[in-house]
mmCIF file of C-alpha atoms in Angstrom:
data_model
loop_
_atom_site.group_PDB
_atom_site.id
_atom_site.type_symbol
_atom_site.label_atom_id
_atom_site.label_comp_id
_atom_site.label_asym_id
_atom_site.label_seq_id
_atom_site.Cartn_x
_atom_site.Cartn_y
_atom_site.Cartn_z
ATOM 1 C CA MET A 1 87.807 163.651 88.959
ATOM 2 C CA LEU A 2 90.087 160.615 89.043
ATOM 3 C CA THR A 3 89.649 157.058 87.910
ATOM 4 C CA ILE A 4 90.612 154.326 90.356
ATOM 5 C CA GLY A 5 93.856 153.805 88.449
ATOM 6 C CA GLN A 6 94.758 157.471 88.677
ATOM 7 C CA LEU A 7 93.857 157.523 92.369
ATOM 8 C CA SER A 8 96.141 154.548 92.925
ATOM 9 C CA ARG A 9 99.083 156.253 91.195
ATOM 10 C CA HIS A 10 98.624 159.531 93.115
ATOM 11 C CA THR A 11 98.240 157.958 96.560
ATOM 12 C CA GLY A 12 100.426 154.881 96.213
ATOM 13 C CA VAL A 13 97.565 152.639 97.338
ATOM 14 C CA PRO A 14 96.964 149.662 95.008
ATOM 15 C CA ALA A 15 93.609 149.663 93.206
ATOM 16 C CA LYS A 16 92.930 146.210 94.658
ATOM 17 C CA THR A 17 93.292 147.658 98.178
ATOM 18 C CA VAL A 18 90.973 150.557 97.336
ATOM 19 C CA ARG A 19 88.288 148.107 96.204
ATOM 20 C CA PHE A 20 88.800 146.076 99.392
ATOM 21 C CA TYR A 21 88.317 149.190 101.544
ATOM 22 C CA HIS A 22 85.070 149.851 99.686
ATOM 23 C CA SER A 23 83.888 146.277 100.256
ATOM 24 C CA ILE A 24 84.310 146.442 104.048
ATOM 25 C CA GLY A 25 82.949 149.971 104.406
ATOM 26 C CA LEU A 26 86.171 151.818 105.237
ATOM 27 C CA LEU A 27 85.687 154.045 102.197
ATOM 28 C CA SER A 28 82.353 155.390 101.066
ATOM 29 C CA GLU A 29 81.417 154.833 97.446
ATOM 30 C CA PRO A 30 82.322 157.786 95.208
ATOM 31 C CA ALA A 31 80.218 159.161 92.398
ATOM 32 C CA ARG A 32 80.110 157.189 89.163
ATOM 33 C CA ASP A 33 80.177 158.398 85.592
ATOM 34 C CA ALA A 34 77.666 157.596 82.863
ATOM 35 C CA SER A 35 79.450 154.334 82.158
ATOM 36 C CA GLY A 36 79.238 153.216 85.781
ATOM 37 C CA TYR A 37 82.905 153.719 86.623
ATOM 38 C CA ARG A 38 83.954 155.246 89.944
ATOM 39 C CA ARG A 39 85.201 158.823 89.861
ATOM 40 C CA TYR A 40 87.178 160.105 92.834
ATOM 41 C CA SER A 41 87.468 163.661 94.113
ATOM 42 C CA ALA A 42 90.240 165.226 96.205
ATOM 43 C CA THR A 43 88.113 164.585 99.297
ATOM 44 C CA ASP A 44 88.001 160.873 98.429
ATOM 45 C CA ALA A 45 91.782 160.820 98.024
ATOM 46 C CA ILE A 46 92.280 162.434 101.465
ATOM 47 C CA ALA A 47 89.911 159.910 103.076
ATOM 48 C CA LEU A 48 91.847 157.080 101.458
ATOM 49 C CA LEU A 49 95.159 158.427 102.746
ATOM 50 C CA LYS A 50 93.765 158.647 106.279
ATOM 51 C CA VAL A 51 92.568 155.047 106.198
ATOM 52 C CA ARG A 52 95.853 153.854 104.748
ATOM 53 C CA ALA A 53 97.911 155.729 107.376
ATOM 54 C CA LEU A 54 95.907 154.235 110.239
ATOM 55 C CA ALA A 55 96.104 150.736 108.777
ATOM 56 C CA GLU A 56 99.877 150.983 108.314
ATOM 57 C CA ALA A 57 100.186 152.177 111.936
ATOM 58 C CA GLY A 58 98.813 148.826 113.027
ATOM 59 C CA ILE A 59 95.282 149.905 113.878
ATOM 60 C CA PRO A 60 92.876 146.991 113.335
ATOM 61 C CA LEU A 61 90.673 147.719 110.335
ATOM 62 C CA ALA A 62 87.537 147.194 112.404
ATOM 63 C CA GLN A 63 88.541 150.105 114.688
ATOM 64 C CA ILE A 64 89.349 152.603 111.959
ATOM 65 C CA PRO A 65 85.761 153.802 111.219
ATOM 66 C CA ALA A 66 85.191 154.782 114.877
ATOM 67 C CA LEU A 67 88.512 156.584 114.923
ATOM 68 C CA LEU A 68 87.680 158.520 111.772
ATOM 69 C CA THR A 69 84.367 159.698 113.194
ATOM 70 C CA ALA A 70 85.631 160.469 116.725
ATOM 71 C CA ASN A 71 85.642 164.005 118.078
ATOM 72 C CA GLN A 72 88.848 166.018 118.135
ATOM 73 C CA GLU A 73 89.767 165.197 121.726
ATOM 74 C CA ASP A 74 89.286 161.440 121.352
ATOM 75 C CA ARG A 75 91.080 161.449 118.022
ATOM 76 C CA ALA A 76 94.054 163.302 119.525
ATOM 77 C CA ALA A 77 94.283 160.798 122.405
ATOM 78 C CA ALA A 78 94.103 157.884 119.977
ATOM 79 C CA ILE A 79 96.801 159.373 117.768
ATOM 80 C CA GLU A 80 99.015 159.841 120.824
ATOM 81 C CA ARG A 81 98.602 156.166 121.707
ATOM 82 C CA ILE A 82 99.394 155.204 118.145
ATOM 83 C CA ASP A 83 102.513 157.371 118.214
ATOM 84 C CA ARG A 84 103.747 155.693 121.423
ATOM 85 C CA ASP A 85 103.161 152.267 119.929
ATOM 86 C CA LEU A 86 105.059 153.274 116.817
ATOM 87 C CA GLN A 87 107.996 154.521 118.883
ATOM 88 C CA GLN A 88 108.121 151.226 120.746
ATOM 89 C CA ARG A 89 107.993 149.281 117.496
ATOM 90 C CA ILE A 90 110.793 151.414 116.077
ATOM 91 C CA THR A 91 112.926 150.761 119.163
ATOM 92 C CA ARG A 92 112.359 146.996 118.918
ATOM 93 C CA LEU A 93 113.216 147.027 115.222
ATOM 94 C CA GLN A 94 116.398 148.982 115.867
ATOM 95 C CA ASP A 95 117.412 146.483 118.549
ATOM 96 C CA THR A 96 116.720 143.650 116.116
ATOM 97 C CA ARG A 97 118.891 145.336 113.479
ATOM 98 C CA ARG A 98 121.770 145.668 115.940
ATOM 99 C CA ARG A 99 121.511 141.997 116.885
ATOM 100 C CA LEU A 100 121.435 140.976 113.238
ATOM 101 C CA HIS A 101 124.538 143.033 112.479
ATOM 102 C CA GLY A 102 126.258 141.427 115.457
ATOM 103 C CA LEU A 103 125.385 137.967 114.185
ATOM 104 C CA ALA A 104 126.590 138.872 110.705
ATOM 105 C CA ASP A 105 129.969 139.992 112.030
ATOM 106 C CA GLN A 106 130.552 137.161 114.487
ATOM 107 C CA THR A 107 128.370 135.101 116.737
ATOM 108 C CA PRO A 108 128.921 136.561 120.219
ATOM 109 C CA LEU A 109 130.085 134.132 122.876
ATOM 110 C CA PRO A 110 129.371 134.480 126.599
ATOM 111 C CA PRO A 111 132.298 135.771 128.693
ATOM 112 C CA GLY A 112 135.003 133.175 129.239
ATOM 113 C CA VAL A 113 133.706 130.655 126.705
ATOM 114 C CA ALA A 114 136.187 131.543 123.938
ATOM 115 C CA PRO A 115 139.311 130.891 126.093
ATOM 116 C CA TYR A 116 137.738 127.665 127.339
ATOM 117 C CA LEU A 117 137.126 126.439 123.782
ATOM 118 C CA GLU A 118 140.718 127.336 122.883
ATOM 119 C CA LEU A 119 141.850 125.212 125.821
ATOM 120 C CA LEU A 120 139.834 122.250 124.531
ATOM 121 C CA ALA A 121 141.354 122.543 121.068
ATOM 122 C CA GLY A 122 144.827 122.959 122.571
ATOM 123 C CA ILE A 123 144.671 119.724 124.556
ATOM 124 C CA GLY A 124 143.760 117.775 121.428
ATOM 125 C CA LEU A 125 140.000 117.356 121.547
ATOM 126 C CA SER A 126 138.283 116.968 118.175
ATOM 127 C CA LYS A 127 136.491 119.771 116.297
ATOM 128 C CA ASP A 128 133.201 117.945 116.843
ATOM 129 C CA TRP A 129 133.756 117.946 120.585
ATOM 130 C CA VAL A 130 134.686 121.650 120.641
ATOM 131 C CA GLN A 131 131.616 122.534 118.559
ATOM 132 C CA MET A 132 129.392 120.470 120.838
ATOM 133 C CA GLU A 133 130.635 122.347 123.906
ATOM 134 C CA HIS A 134 130.311 125.663 122.030
ATOM 135 C CA ASP A 135 126.590 125.052 121.497
ATOM 136 C CA LEU A 136 126.024 123.716 125.009
ATOM 137 C CA TRP A 137 127.620 126.729 126.698
ATOM 138 C CA ILE A 138 125.551 129.178 124.655
ATOM 139 C CA LEU A 139 122.439 127.301 125.751
ATOM 140 C CA ALA A 140 123.626 127.181 129.373
ATOM 141 C CA PHE A 141 124.277 130.925 129.518
ATOM 142 C CA ALA A 142 120.925 131.652 127.905
ATOM 143 C CA THR A 143 119.179 129.520 130.546
ATOM 144 C CA ASP A 144 121.022 130.557 133.726
ATOM 145 C CA PRO A 145 123.999 132.920 133.203
ATOM 146 C CA GLN A 146 125.123 132.950 136.837
ATOM 147 C CA ALA A 147 125.172 129.163 137.242
ATOM 148 C CA ALA A 148 126.794 128.752 133.823
ATOM 149 C CA GLN A 149 129.589 131.185 134.725
ATOM 150 C CA ALA A 150 130.408 129.273 137.899
ATOM 151 C CA LEU A 151 130.345 125.923 136.089
ATOM 152 C CA LEU A 152 132.538 127.280 133.299
ATOM 153 C CA ALA A 153 135.197 128.385 135.776
ATOM 154 C CA ASP A 154 135.119 124.941 137.401
ATOM 155 C CA GLN A 155 135.426 123.158 134.054
ATOM 156 C CA TYR A 156 138.306 125.363 132.940
ATOM 157 C CA GLN A 157 140.221 124.593 136.122
ATOM 158 C CA ALA A 158 139.542 120.869 135.856
ATOM 159 C CA LYS A 159 140.562 120.592 132.202
ATOM 160 C CA SER A 160 143.811 122.385 132.957
ATOM 161 C CA LEU A 161 145.007 119.258 134.808
ATOM 162 C CA PRO A 162 147.009 116.811 132.615
ATOM 163 C CA GLN A 163 145.382 113.716 134.089
ATOM 164 C CA VAL A 164 141.916 115.100 133.392
ATOM 165 C CA GLN A 165 142.928 116.105 129.866
ATOM 166 C CA GLN A 166 143.951 112.535 129.110
ATOM 167 C CA VAL A 167 140.621 111.207 130.340
ATOM 168 C CA TYR A 168 138.760 113.528 128.000
ATOM 169 C CA ARG A 169 141.017 112.702 125.064
ATOM 170 C CA ASP A 170 140.368 108.991 125.599
ATOM 171 C CA TYR A 171 136.643 109.564 125.893
ATOM 172 C CA ASP A 172 136.604 111.768 122.807
ATOM 173 C CA GLN A 173 138.377 109.084 120.815
ATOM 174 C CA GLY A 174 136.092 106.388 122.208
ATOM 175 C CA ARG A 175 132.963 108.196 121.021
ATOM 176 C CA THR A 176 133.746 107.312 117.412
ATOM 177 C CA TRP A 177 135.109 103.804 118.031
ATOM 178 C CA THR A 178 133.580 100.877 116.188
ATOM 179 C CA PRO A 179 134.870 97.268 116.245
ATOM 180 C CA THR A 180 135.490 97.311 112.481
ATOM 181 C CA THR A 181 137.505 100.525 112.287
ATOM 182 C CA HIS A 182 139.598 100.767 115.451
ATOM 183 C CA ALA A 183 141.350 98.579 117.959
ATOM 184 C CA TRP A 184 140.354 99.662 121.458
ATOM 185 C CA PRO A 185 142.342 99.909 123.555
ATOM 186 C CA PRO A 186 145.347 100.219 121.217
ATOM 187 C CA SER A 187 147.575 97.158 121.385
ATOM 188 C CA PRO A 188 151.153 97.792 122.600
ATOM 189 C CA LYS A 189 152.336 95.086 120.157
ATOM 190 C CA ALA A 190 150.928 96.610 116.998
ATOM 191 C CA SER A 191 153.879 95.309 114.952
ATOM 192 C CA VAL A 192 152.867 91.661 115.362
ATOM 193 C CA SER A 193 151.569 90.256 112.067
ATOM 194 C CA SER A 194 147.966 89.237 111.904
ATOM 195 C CA PRO A 195 147.042 85.686 110.922
ATOM 196 C CA ALA A 196 145.883 86.848 107.529
ATOM 197 C CA THR A 197 149.244 88.456 106.676
ATOM 198 C CA ALA A 198 151.669 86.041 108.360
ATOM 199 C CA THR A 199 154.181 84.257 106.090
ATOM 200 C CA PRO A 200 153.610 80.467 105.990
ATOM 201 C CA THR A 201 156.445 78.454 107.572
ATOM 202 C CA SER A 202 157.828 75.075 106.354
ATOM 203 C CA HIS A 203 156.355 71.852 107.682
ATOM 204 C CA PRO A 204 158.015 70.506 110.872
ATOM 205 C CA PRO A 205 160.355 67.501 110.404
ATOM 206 C CA ARG A 206 158.625 64.158 110.205
ATOM 207 C CA ARG A 207 158.788 62.255 113.481
ATOM 208 C CA GLN A 208 160.910 59.049 113.357
ATOM 209 C CA PRO A 209 159.349 55.831 114.712
ATOM 210 C CA THR A 210 160.559 54.807 118.165
ATOM 211 C CA ARG A 211 162.737 51.612 118.197
ATOM 212 C CA PRO A 212 162.399 49.169 121.147
ATOM 213 C CA SER A 213 165.244 49.010 123.621
ATOM 214 C CA PRO A 214 167.509 45.857 123.473
ATOM 215 C CA ASN A 215 166.793 45.209 127.111
ATOM 216 C CA SER A 216 163.081 45.372 126.720
ATOM 217 C CA SER A 217 161.324 42.083 127.361
ATOM 218 C CA ARG A 218 159.599 40.217 124.553
ATOM 219 C CA THR A 219 156.225 38.684 124.887
#
């Protein structure tokens, strides 16, 4: 006969969980010794392992008693359903692992986005602008891949034109413009001194009083 602590060590089920199973009726109460402590037999240990296996398979605890008392045919059908569910869960978990490994190596970009982002950086757009478009294209491809692919091709062609590139460079620069930090548009006469830094000049010559002409009439 085993104490609850010994049962826990042999089965790997925490004693707290064993007591919980007793409280909700999943496990019948075992015999008790003279001191009132539970004493478990091998049959009790097997029953515990069955309950634990079903619970770990995702079977709701409320359904486990009916499954334990079902006839052989019903139990076999239920176990088959559980096995299919487990296989599906395993497949989903494996897919999740592959996606996580892909994210750990490098965030995958939709087809054509990487060359487009290289084009943006090559024509002189800021890192903030390139990152903004990076995020937007991932969202666009996740929403509607076919429409995003067509739009990407159009944008790549447009931004390959020098006149269009200049428009985007100007707009990119203008996004961060503030009156206190930049002159916009840039002045072509940037070398002209500002009033605050101009060197004071000497006073102009004093104007001489005008003398009357000899032929002017007197009053």
